[in-house]
CSV table of C-alpha atoms in Angstrom, one decimal:
chain,number,residue,atom,x,y,z
A,173,MET,CA,-16.9,-3.2,-8.4
A,174,ARG,CA,-20.4,-1.9,-7.6
A,175,GLY,CA,-21.8,-5.4,-7.7
A,176,VAL,CA,-19.1,-6.7,-5.4
A,177,ALA,CA,-19.7,-3.9,-3.0
A,178,TYR,CA,-23.4,-4.5,-2.9
A,179,SER,CA,-22.9,-8.2,-2.2
A,180,TYR,CA,-21.0,-7.3,1.0
A,181,LEU,CA,-23.6,-4.7,1.9
A,182,ALA,CA,-26.4,-7.3,1.6
A,183,MET,CA,-24.6,-9.7,3.9
A,184,LEU,CA,-23.7,-7.0,6.5
A,185,TRP,CA,-26.8,-4.9,6.6
A,186,GLY,CA,-29.5,-6.6,4.6
A,187,ASN,CA,-31.8,-3.8,3.5
A,188,VAL,CA,-29.7,-1.0,2.0
A,189,ILE,CA,-30.2,2.0,-0.4
A,190,LEU,CA,-29.8,1.0,-4.0
A,191,ASN,CA,-28.5,3.8,-6.2
A,192,GLU,CA,-27.2,3.9,-9.8
A,193,ASN,CA,-26.3,7.6,-9.8
A,194,THR,CA,-24.4,9.2,-6.9
A,195,ASP,CA,-25.3,12.7,-8.0
A,196,ASP,CA,-28.9,11.8,-7.3
A,197,LEU,CA,-28.2,10.5,-3.8
A,198,ILE,CA,-26.1,13.6,-3.0
A,199,ALA,CA,-28.9,15.8,-4.2
A,200,ASN,CA,-31.5,13.8,-2.2
A,201,PRO,CA,-30.0,11.7,0.6
A,202,ILE,CA,-33.3,11.1,2.3
A,203,VAL,CA,-34.1,7.8,0.6
A,204,ASN,CA,-35.7,4.5,1.5
A,205,THR,CA,-33.7,1.3,1.6
A,206,SER,CA,-34.6,-1.6,-0.7
A,207,PRO,CA,-35.3,-5.2,0.6
A,208,THR,CA,-32.4,-7.6,0.8
A,209,SER,CA,-33.8,-9.7,-2.1
A,210,ASP,CA,-33.6,-6.6,-4.4
A,211,VAL,CA,-30.1,-5.8,-3.2
A,212,TYR,CA,-29.1,-9.3,-4.3
A,213,GLU,CA,-30.8,-9.0,-7.6
A,214,PHE,CA,-29.1,-5.6,-8.2
A,215,THR,CA,-25.8,-7.3,-7.4
A,216,MET,CA,-26.4,-10.2,-9.7
A,217,ARG,CA,-27.5,-8.0,-12.5
A,218,ASP,CA,-24.3,-5.9,-12.2
A,219,LEU,CA,-22.1,-9.1,-12.2
A,220,GLU,CA,-24.0,-10.7,-15.0
A,221,TYR,CA,-23.5,-7.6,-17.1
A,222,ALA,CA,-19.8,-7.7,-16.4
A,223,ALA,CA,-19.6,-11.5,-17.2
A,224,LYS,CA,-21.3,-10.8,-20.6
A,225,TYR,CA,-19.3,-7.7,-21.7
A,226,LEU,CA,-15.9,-7.9,-20.1
A,227,PRO,CA,-13.1,-9.4,-22.2
A,228,GLY,CA,-12.1,-13.1,-21.6
A,229,THR,CA,-8.5,-12.0,-20.8
A,230,SER,CA,-7.2,-9.2,-18.7
A,231,SER,CA,-6.0,-6.1,-20.4
A,232,ALA,CA,-3.1,-5.7,-17.9
A,233,ALA,CA,-1.9,-7.5,-14.8
A,234,GLY,CA,-4.4,-7.1,-12.0
A,235,ARG,CA,-7.3,-6.2,-14.2
A,236,VAL,CA,-10.5,-8.2,-13.9
A,237,ASN,CA,-11.9,-10.2,-16.9
A,238,LYS,CA,-15.3,-11.9,-17.6
A,239,TYR,CA,-14.2,-14.9,-15.6
A,240,SER,CA,-13.5,-12.7,-12.5
A,241,ALA,CA,-17.2,-11.7,-12.8
A,242,TYR,CA,-18.3,-15.4,-13.2
A,243,ALA,CA,-16.3,-16.3,-10.1
A,244,MET,CA,-18.0,-13.6,-8.0
A,245,LEU,CA,-21.3,-14.6,-9.5
A,246,SER,CA,-20.8,-18.2,-8.4
A,247,ARG,CA,-20.4,-16.9,-4.8
A,248,VAL,CA,-23.4,-14.7,-4.9
A,249,TYR,CA,-25.6,-17.3,-6.6
A,250,LEU,CA,-24.5,-19.8,-3.8
A,251,THR,CA,-25.3,-17.3,-1.2
A,252,TYR,CA,-28.7,-16.3,-2.6
A,253,ALA,CA,-29.7,-19.9,-3.0
A,254,GLY,CA,-30.2,-20.0,0.8
A,255,TYR,CA,-32.0,-16.7,1.1
A,256,GLY,CA,-35.7,-16.7,1.7
A,257,THR,CA,-38.5,-16.0,4.1
A,258,ASP,CA,-37.7,-18.9,6.4
A,259,ALA,CA,-34.3,-18.7,8.0
A,260,ASN,CA,-34.6,-22.3,9.3
A,261,SER,CA,-36.1,-23.9,6.2
A,262,GLY,CA,-33.0,-26.1,5.9
A,263,VAL,CA,-33.2,-26.0,2.1
A,264,ARG,CA,-31.7,-23.9,-0.7
A,265,SER,CA,-33.0,-23.0,-4.1
A,266,GLU,CA,-32.1,-25.6,-6.7
A,267,GLU,CA,-32.3,-22.9,-9.4
A,268,TYR,CA,-29.6,-20.8,-7.8
A,269,LEU,CA,-27.5,-23.8,-6.7
A,270,ASN,CA,-27.4,-24.8,-10.4
A,271,LEU,CA,-26.5,-21.3,-11.4
A,272,ALA,CA,-23.6,-21.3,-8.9
A,273,LYS,CA,-22.4,-24.6,-10.3
A,274,LYS,CA,-22.6,-23.3,-13.9
A,275,ALA,CA,-20.7,-20.0,-13.1
A,276,ALA,CA,-18.0,-21.9,-11.2
A,277,GLN,CA,-17.7,-24.4,-14.0
A,278,LYS,CA,-17.2,-21.6,-16.5
A,279,VAL,CA,-14.3,-20.3,-14.5
A,280,ILE,CA,-12.7,-23.7,-14.0
A,281,GLU,CA,-13.1,-25.0,-17.5
A,282,GLU,CA,-12.7,-21.9,-19.6
A,283,SER,CA,-10.7,-19.3,-17.8
A,284,PRO,CA,-6.9,-18.8,-17.9
A,285,PHE,CA,-6.7,-19.2,-14.1
A,286,GLN,CA,-4.7,-22.1,-12.6
A,287,LEU,CA,-4.1,-23.3,-9.0
A,288,MET,CA,-0.6,-22.4,-7.7
A,289,ASP,CA,1.4,-25.5,-6.8
A,290,ASN,CA,2.6,-24.2,-3.4
A,291,TYR,CA,0.1,-22.6,-1.0
A,292,GLU,CA,2.7,-20.6,0.8
A,293,ASP,CA,3.7,-18.9,-2.5
A,294,LEU,CA,0.2,-17.3,-2.8
A,295,PHE,CA,1.2,-14.8,-0.1
A,296,LYS,CA,4.5,-13.5,-1.3
A,297,ILE,CA,4.8,-10.1,-2.9
A,298,GLU,CA,6.7,-11.4,-5.9
A,299,ASN,CA,3.7,-13.6,-6.7
A,300,ASN,CA,1.1,-10.7,-6.9
A,301,ASN,CA,-1.4,-11.4,-9.7
A,302,ASN,CA,-0.4,-15.0,-9.9
A,303,SER,CA,-2.3,-17.7,-12.0
A,304,GLU,CA,-4.7,-18.4,-9.1
A,305,SER,CA,-5.6,-14.7,-8.4
A,306,VAL,CA,-9.1,-14.2,-9.9
A,307,PHE,CA,-9.7,-10.8,-8.3
A,308,ALA,CA,-7.4,-8.9,-5.9
A,309,LEU,CA,-7.0,-5.4,-4.6
A,310,GLN,CA,-3.9,-3.8,-6.0
A,311,TRP,CA,-1.7,-1.8,-3.7
A,312,VAL,CA,0.9,0.9,-4.4
A,313,ALA,CA,4.4,0.0,-3.4
A,314,ASN,CA,6.4,2.3,-1.1
A,315,GLY,CA,3.3,4.2,0.1
A,316,SER,CA,3.5,6.8,2.7
A,317,TYR,CA,3.0,6.0,6.4
A,318,GLY,CA,-0.6,4.8,7.0
A,319,GLU,CA,-1.5,4.7,3.4
A,320,THR,CA,-2.1,1.8,0.9
A,321,ASN,CA,-2.0,-1.7,2.5
A,322,THR,CA,-1.4,-1.3,6.3
A,323,GLN,CA,-2.4,-4.8,7.1
A,324,GLN,CA,1.1,-6.1,7.9
A,325,ALA,CA,1.5,-3.5,10.7
A,326,TYR,CA,-1.5,-5.0,12.5
A,327,PHE,CA,-0.6,-8.6,12.0
A,328,ALA,CA,3.2,-8.7,12.4
A,329,CYS,CA,4.1,-9.9,15.9
A,330,GLY,CA,7.3,-7.9,16.4
A,331,SER,CA,9.7,-5.3,15.1
A,332,GLU,CA,12.2,-7.9,14.2
A,333,ILE,CA,9.9,-8.8,11.3
A,334,THR,CA,9.2,-5.3,10.0
A,335,ASP,CA,12.5,-3.7,11.1
A,336,ASP,CA,10.6,-0.7,12.4
A,337,ASP,CA,7.9,0.0,15.1
A,338,ALA,CA,5.0,-0.7,12.8
A,339,ALA,CA,4.4,-4.2,14.2
A,340,TRP,CA,1.5,-4.4,16.6
A,341,GLY,CA,0.2,-7.9,16.2
A,342,TYR,CA,1.8,-9.7,19.2
A,343,TRP,CA,-1.7,-10.1,20.8
A,344,THR,CA,-3.4,-10.8,17.4
A,345,ARG,CA,-3.4,-14.5,18.0
A,346,ALA,CA,-5.2,-17.6,16.7
A,347,GLN,CA,-8.2,-18.8,18.7
A,348,PRO,CA,-7.5,-22.3,19.9
A,349,ASN,CA,-10.6,-23.6,18.0
A,350,VAL,CA,-9.1,-22.5,14.7
A,351,ILE,CA,-5.7,-24.3,15.4
A,352,PHE,CA,-7.4,-27.4,16.8
A,353,GLU,CA,-9.3,-27.7,13.5
A,354,TYR,CA,-6.2,-28.1,11.3
A,355,GLU,CA,-5.6,-31.7,10.4
A,356,LYS,CA,-2.1,-32.9,11.2
A,357,GLY,CA,0.2,-32.2,8.3
A,358,ASP,CA,-1.9,-29.4,6.8
A,359,LYS,CA,0.6,-27.2,5.0
A,360,ARG,CA,-1.8,-24.2,5.2
A,361,ARG,CA,-1.3,-23.9,9.0
A,362,LYS,CA,2.3,-22.7,8.7
A,363,ALA,CA,1.5,-20.3,5.9
A,364,THR,CA,-1.3,-18.8,8.0
A,365,TRP,CA,-0.1,-18.9,11.6
A,366,MET,CA,3.4,-18.8,13.0
A,367,ALA,CA,4.0,-21.5,15.6
A,368,TYR,CA,7.1,-22.0,17.8
A,369,GLY,CA,10.0,-23.2,15.7
A,370,ASP,CA,8.5,-22.3,12.4
A,371,GLN,CA,11.1,-20.9,9.9
A,372,TYR,CA,10.4,-18.4,7.1
A,373,PRO,CA,13.3,-17.8,4.7
A,374,GLU,CA,11.7,-14.8,3.1
A,375,ILE,CA,11.7,-12.8,6.3
A,376,GLN,CA,15.1,-11.5,7.6
A,377,ALA,CA,16.5,-13.1,4.4
A,378,SER,CA,19.9,-11.4,4.9
A,379,LYS,CA,20.2,-13.2,8.2
A,380,GLY,CA,19.3,-16.6,6.9
A,381,GLY,CA,15.5,-16.3,7.6
A,382,TYR,CA,13.3,-15.8,10.6
A,383,THR,CA,12.4,-18.4,13.2
A,384,TYR,CA,9.3,-17.8,15.3
A,385,GLU,CA,10.3,-18.1,19.0
A,386,LYS,CA,7.9,-15.6,20.6
A,387,THR,CA,6.0,-18.1,22.6
A,388,GLU,CA,4.9,-21.7,22.7
A,389,GLN,CA,1.5,-20.7,24.3
A,390,ALA,CA,0.0,-19.0,21.2
A,391,LEU,CA,0.3,-18.7,17.4
A,392,ASN,CA,0.6,-15.3,15.6
A,393,VAL,CA,-0.5,-14.3,12.2
A,394,LYS,CA,1.7,-15.2,9.2
A,395,LYS,CA,-0.6,-14.7,6.2
A,396,TYR,CA,0.0,-11.3,4.6
A,397,VAL,CA,3.1,-10.7,6.7
A,398,CYS,CA,6.0,-10.2,4.3
A,399,GLY,CA,8.9,-8.7,6.2
A,400,SER,CA,10.9,-5.4,5.9
A,401,THR,CA,12.3,-3.1,3.3
A,402,LYS,CA,15.5,-5.1,3.5
A,403,ASP,CA,13.6,-8.2,2.4
A,404,ASN,CA,11.7,-6.4,-0.3
A,405,PRO,CA,12.4,-2.8,-1.4
A,406,LYS,CA,8.7,-2.3,-2.2
A,407,ILE,CA,7.9,-2.5,1.5
A,408,SER,CA,8.0,0.7,3.5
A,409,ARG,CA,6.9,1.6,7.0
A,410,MET,CA,3.3,0.6,7.6
A,411,SER,CA,2.9,0.0,3.9
A,412,CYS,CA,3.1,-3.4,2.2
A,413,PRO,CA,2.2,-3.9,-1.4
A,414,ILE,CA,1.0,-7.5,-1.3
A,415,ASN,CA,-2.3,-7.9,-3.0
A,416,THR,CA,-5.5,-8.6,-1.0
A,417,TYR,CA,-7.4,-11.5,-2.5
A,418,MET,CA,-11.1,-11.0,-3.1
A,419,MET,CA,-11.4,-14.3,-4.9
A,420,ARG,CA,-9.0,-17.1,-5.7
A,421,LEU,CA,-9.5,-20.1,-8.0
A,422,ALA,CA,-9.4,-22.4,-5.0
A,423,GLU,CA,-12.6,-20.9,-3.6
A,424,VAL,CA,-14.3,-21.4,-7.0
A,425,TYR,CA,-13.4,-25.1,-6.7
A,426,LEU,CA,-15.0,-25.2,-3.3
A,427,ILE,CA,-18.1,-23.3,-4.5
A,428,TYR,CA,-18.5,-25.8,-7.3
A,429,ALA,CA,-18.4,-28.7,-4.8
A,430,GLU,CA,-20.9,-27.0,-2.4
A,431,ALA,CA,-23.3,-26.2,-5.3
A,432,VAL,CA,-23.2,-29.8,-6.3
A,433,LEU,CA,-23.8,-31.0,-2.7
A,434,GLY,CA,-26.7,-28.6,-2.7
A,435,ASN,CA,-29.5,-29.9,-0.3
A,436,ASN,CA,-28.0,-33.4,0.0
A,437,ALA,CA,-26.3,-34.8,3.0
A,438,THR,CA,-23.3,-36.0,1.1
A,439,THR,CA,-22.1,-36.2,-2.5
A,440,SER,CA,-19.7,-38.5,-4.3
A,441,ASP,CA,-20.0,-36.6,-7.6
A,442,GLU,CA,-16.8,-37.4,-9.5
A,443,THR,CA,-16.1,-33.8,-10.7
A,444,ALA,CA,-16.9,-32.2,-7.3
A,445,LEU,CA,-14.6,-34.7,-5.5
A,446,ASP,CA,-11.9,-34.0,-8.1
A,447,TYR,CA,-12.0,-30.2,-7.5
A,448,PHE,CA,-12.4,-30.6,-3.7
A,449,ASN,CA,-9.5,-33.1,-3.4
A,450,LYS,CA,-7.1,-30.9,-5.5
A,451,ILE,CA,-7.4,-28.4,-2.7
A,452,ARG,CA,-6.6,-31.0,-0.1
A,453,ALA,CA,-3.8,-32.5,-2.1
A,454,ARG,CA,-2.0,-29.1,-2.3
A,455,ALA,CA,-2.4,-28.9,1.5
A,456,GLY,CA,-0.7,-32.3,1.9
A,457,LEU,CA,-3.9,-34.0,3.0
A,458,ASN,CA,-5.5,-37.3,1.9
A,459,PRO,CA,-8.5,-37.3,-0.5
A,460,LYS,CA,-12.1,-37.8,0.5
A,461,ASP,CA,-14.3,-40.3,-1.2
A,462,ALA,CA,-17.5,-38.4,-0.3
A,463,ILE,CA,-18.1,-34.8,1.0
A,464,SER,CA,-20.6,-33.3,3.3
A,465,TYR,CA,-21.4,-29.7,4.2
A,466,GLU,CA,-19.2,-30.1,7.2
A,467,ASP,CA,-16.3,-31.2,5.0
A,468,ILE,CA,-16.8,-28.0,2.8
A,469,ARG,CA,-17.2,-25.7,5.9
A,470,HIS,CA,-13.9,-27.1,7.3
A,471,GLU,CA,-12.0,-26.9,4.0
A,472,ARG,CA,-13.2,-23.3,3.4
A,473,ARG,CA,-12.2,-22.3,6.9
A,474,MET,CA,-8.6,-23.7,6.5
A,475,GLU,CA,-8.1,-22.7,2.9
A,476,LEU,CA,-9.4,-19.1,3.3
A,477,CYS,CA,-8.4,-18.5,6.9
A,478,MET,CA,-7.4,-14.8,7.5
A,479,GLU,CA,-8.7,-13.8,4.0
A,480,GLY,CA,-12.0,-12.3,5.4
A,481,GLN,CA,-14.4,-15.0,4.2
A,482,TYR,CA,-15.4,-17.1,7.1
A,483,TRP,CA,-17.9,-14.8,8.7
A,484,TYR,CA,-19.7,-14.5,5.4
A,485,ASP,CA,-19.7,-18.3,5.2
A,486,LEU,CA,-21.6,-18.3,8.5
A,487,VAL,CA,-24.0,-15.6,7.3
A,488,ARG,CA,-24.7,-17.6,4.2
A,489,ARG,CA,-25.5,-20.7,6.3
A,490,SER,CA,-27.7,-18.6,8.6
A,491,TYR,CA,-30.0,-17.7,5.7
A,492,TYR,CA,-31.5,-21.2,5.7
A,493,LYS,CA,-30.1,-22.9,8.9
A,494,GLN,CA,-30.0,-20.0,11.3
A,495,GLN,CA,-30.4,-21.8,14.7
A,496,GLU,CA,-27.8,-24.4,13.7
A,497,THR,CA,-25.4,-21.5,12.8
A,498,VAL,CA,-26.1,-19.8,16.2
A,499,ASN,CA,-25.5,-23.0,18.0
A,500,TYR,CA,-22.2,-23.5,16.1
A,501,ILE,CA,-20.9,-20.1,17.2
A,502,LYS,CA,-22.0,-20.7,20.8
A,503,ASN,CA,-20.2,-24.0,20.9
A,504,GLN,CA,-16.9,-22.3,20.0
A,505,GLN,CA,-16.7,-21.2,23.7
A,506,ARG,CA,-15.4,-17.8,23.0
A,507,ASP,CA,-16.2,-16.8,26.5
A,508,VAL,CA,-13.2,-18.8,27.8
A,509,ASN,CA,-9.5,-18.3,27.2
A,510,THR,CA,-8.1,-21.8,27.0
A,511,PRO,CA,-4.5,-22.1,27.9
A,512,VAL,CA,-2.7,-24.0,25.1
A,513,LEU,CA,0.8,-25.3,24.3
A,514,TRP,CA,2.4,-25.9,20.9
A,515,ASN,CA,4.6,-28.9,20.5
A,516,SER,CA,7.1,-28.1,17.7
A,517,GLU,CA,8.2,-31.7,17.4
A,518,THR,CA,4.8,-33.2,16.8
A,519,GLN,CA,3.4,-30.0,15.2
A,520,THR,CA,0.3,-30.2,17.4
A,521,LEU,CA,-1.5,-28.0,19.9
A,522,SER,CA,-2.8,-29.2,23.2
A,523,VAL,CA,-4.5,-27.8,26.3
A,524,ASP,CA,-1.9,-26.7,28.8
A,525,GLU,CA,-3.1,-28.4,32.0
A,526,SER,CA,-0.6,-26.4,34.1
A,527,ARG,CA,-2.5,-23.2,33.6
A,528,ASP,CA,-6.0,-22.3,34.5
A,529,PRO,CA,-8.5,-21.1,31.9
A,530,SER,CA,-9.9,-17.6,32.3
A,531,SER,CA,-13.2,-16.1,31.4
A,532,ARG,CA,-13.8,-13.1,29.1
A,533,SER,CA,-16.9,-11.1,28.2
A,534,ILE,CA,-18.6,-11.6,24.9
A,535,GLY,CA,-21.8,-10.3,23.4
A,536,THR,CA,-25.1,-12.1,23.2
A,537,ILE,CA,-25.1,-14.8,20.5
A,538,ASP,CA,-28.5,-15.1,18.9
A,539,ALA,CA,-30.2,-14.5,15.5
A,540,THR,CA,-29.6,-10.8,15.7
A,541,ILE,CA,-25.8,-11.1,15.2
A,542,PHE,CA,-26.0,-11.6,11.5
A,543,LEU,CA,-26.8,-8.1,10.6
A,544,LEU,CA,-25.1,-4.9,11.6
A,545,PRO,CA,-27.2,-1.9,12.9
A,546,TYR,CA,-27.1,1.2,10.8
A,547,PRO,CA,-24.8,3.8,12.3
A,548,GLU,CA,-26.7,6.4,14.4
A,549,SER,CA,-25.0,9.2,12.5
A,550,GLU,CA,-26.6,7.8,9.3
A,551,THR,CA,-30.1,7.4,10.7
A,552,VAL,CA,-30.0,10.9,12.1
A,553,GLN,CA,-29.2,12.2,8.6
A,554,ASN,CA,-31.6,9.8,6.9
A,555,PRO,CA,-34.5,8.7,9.1
A,556,LEU,CA,-35.9,6.5,6.3
A,557,LEU,CA,-33.2,4.0,7.0
A,558,LYS,CA,-35.5,2.9,9.8
A,559,ALA,CA,-38.6,2.8,7.7
A,560,GLU,CA,-39.9,-0.2,5.8
A,561,PRO,CA,-37.8,-1.0,2.7
A,562,VAL,CA,-39.4,-0.1,-0.7
A,563,SER,CA,-39.1,-2.4,-3.7
A,564,TYR,CA,-36.6,-1.3,-6.3
A,565,GLU,CA,-37.8,-0.6,-9.8
A,566,PHE,CA,-35.5,-2.4,-12.2
A,567,LYS,CA,-35.7,-0.6,-15.6
A,568,GLU,CA,-33.8,-3.0,-17.8
A,569,ASP,CA,-34.2,-6.7,-18.6
A,570,ARG,CA,-31.9,-9.1,-16.8
A,571,ILE,CA,-29.3,-10.8,-18.9
A,572,THR,CA,-30.3,-14.5,-19.3
A,573,ASP,CA,-27.9,-16.0,-21.9
A,574,LEU,CA,-24.7,-16.4,-19.9
A,575,PHE,CA,-24.8,-20.2,-19.9
A,576,ASN,CA,-26.2,-20.9,-23.4
């Protein structure tokens, strides 16, 4: 868990405090940060230790095993492959690309994890800790108001879904650039976003299911929206016990493909294509005979949409193609509200020419957006957060025999 936490800290803040004993930090909170490269090494050391010493099978449902650690390692290796002193070098470390490939391959070939047949089934409470779930946050059922997993309350578009007032997601809608990116026939769209006319038998099940008829001018969130207590007795007001995925096997497949692609423009590697196309096949899409970075970016965005990964994908890209990533974000035209209309017969989204677009304010998009500032309350308590980072002293040898 510490290794995973530090992987997120590295991508959000870069230089952070590295600490192995919280008592020491409580006793002396005025501490220098360590450089981002050390934060990543700390992360990798923790995950490598877990990969070596955790059992190969989980001791109970929801418990991680060594392959969970290998999966997280594959993501961190892939990320660190692009990290360096030149954010626009355009190249990644072959050493860490190869490690990412090996870690992903370990999971795919040796672990007990298997892809689920139906994408929609991944996001149903009864399928918590399914065969594809490599690492997921476990939530208590029937939690008190505002405790445990409150995500549904912020995503559900109306009280007819939750059967109470904890449904505040009507205005949490898909950006048109997301929906326009779905290929026609992609089954993942309906499992992620509710569009006019979509039917969900697991919601309002006693009434024959729920049909989304809120509006044809937008799409609301479906993923992680599960219904009411009547649909599942484990759900209570503002508490839904559906697991939150931290890693699925599908992502490991895509990590393998990206690691094989590496610094090349395209790849037709047979194994990488096999894994990549298994994800597309489940989504109801045609296979590719070669894949590029753009293919992988697209597939990750569609496969993992609303699972909290896409921003980190952009940060990872910014490590070695920063200006390209800045330009990509700018070209999404987030400063314009484009009026759209969903056609339930053709299952397509189009620009609604009968309504005028409107502008909205956004922040400056430049290279500074990829790191968060330290909170002022923290820098007041610890002024050394603003000082130059100090290299961390690693006291133990790093594990090096994971792939022997």
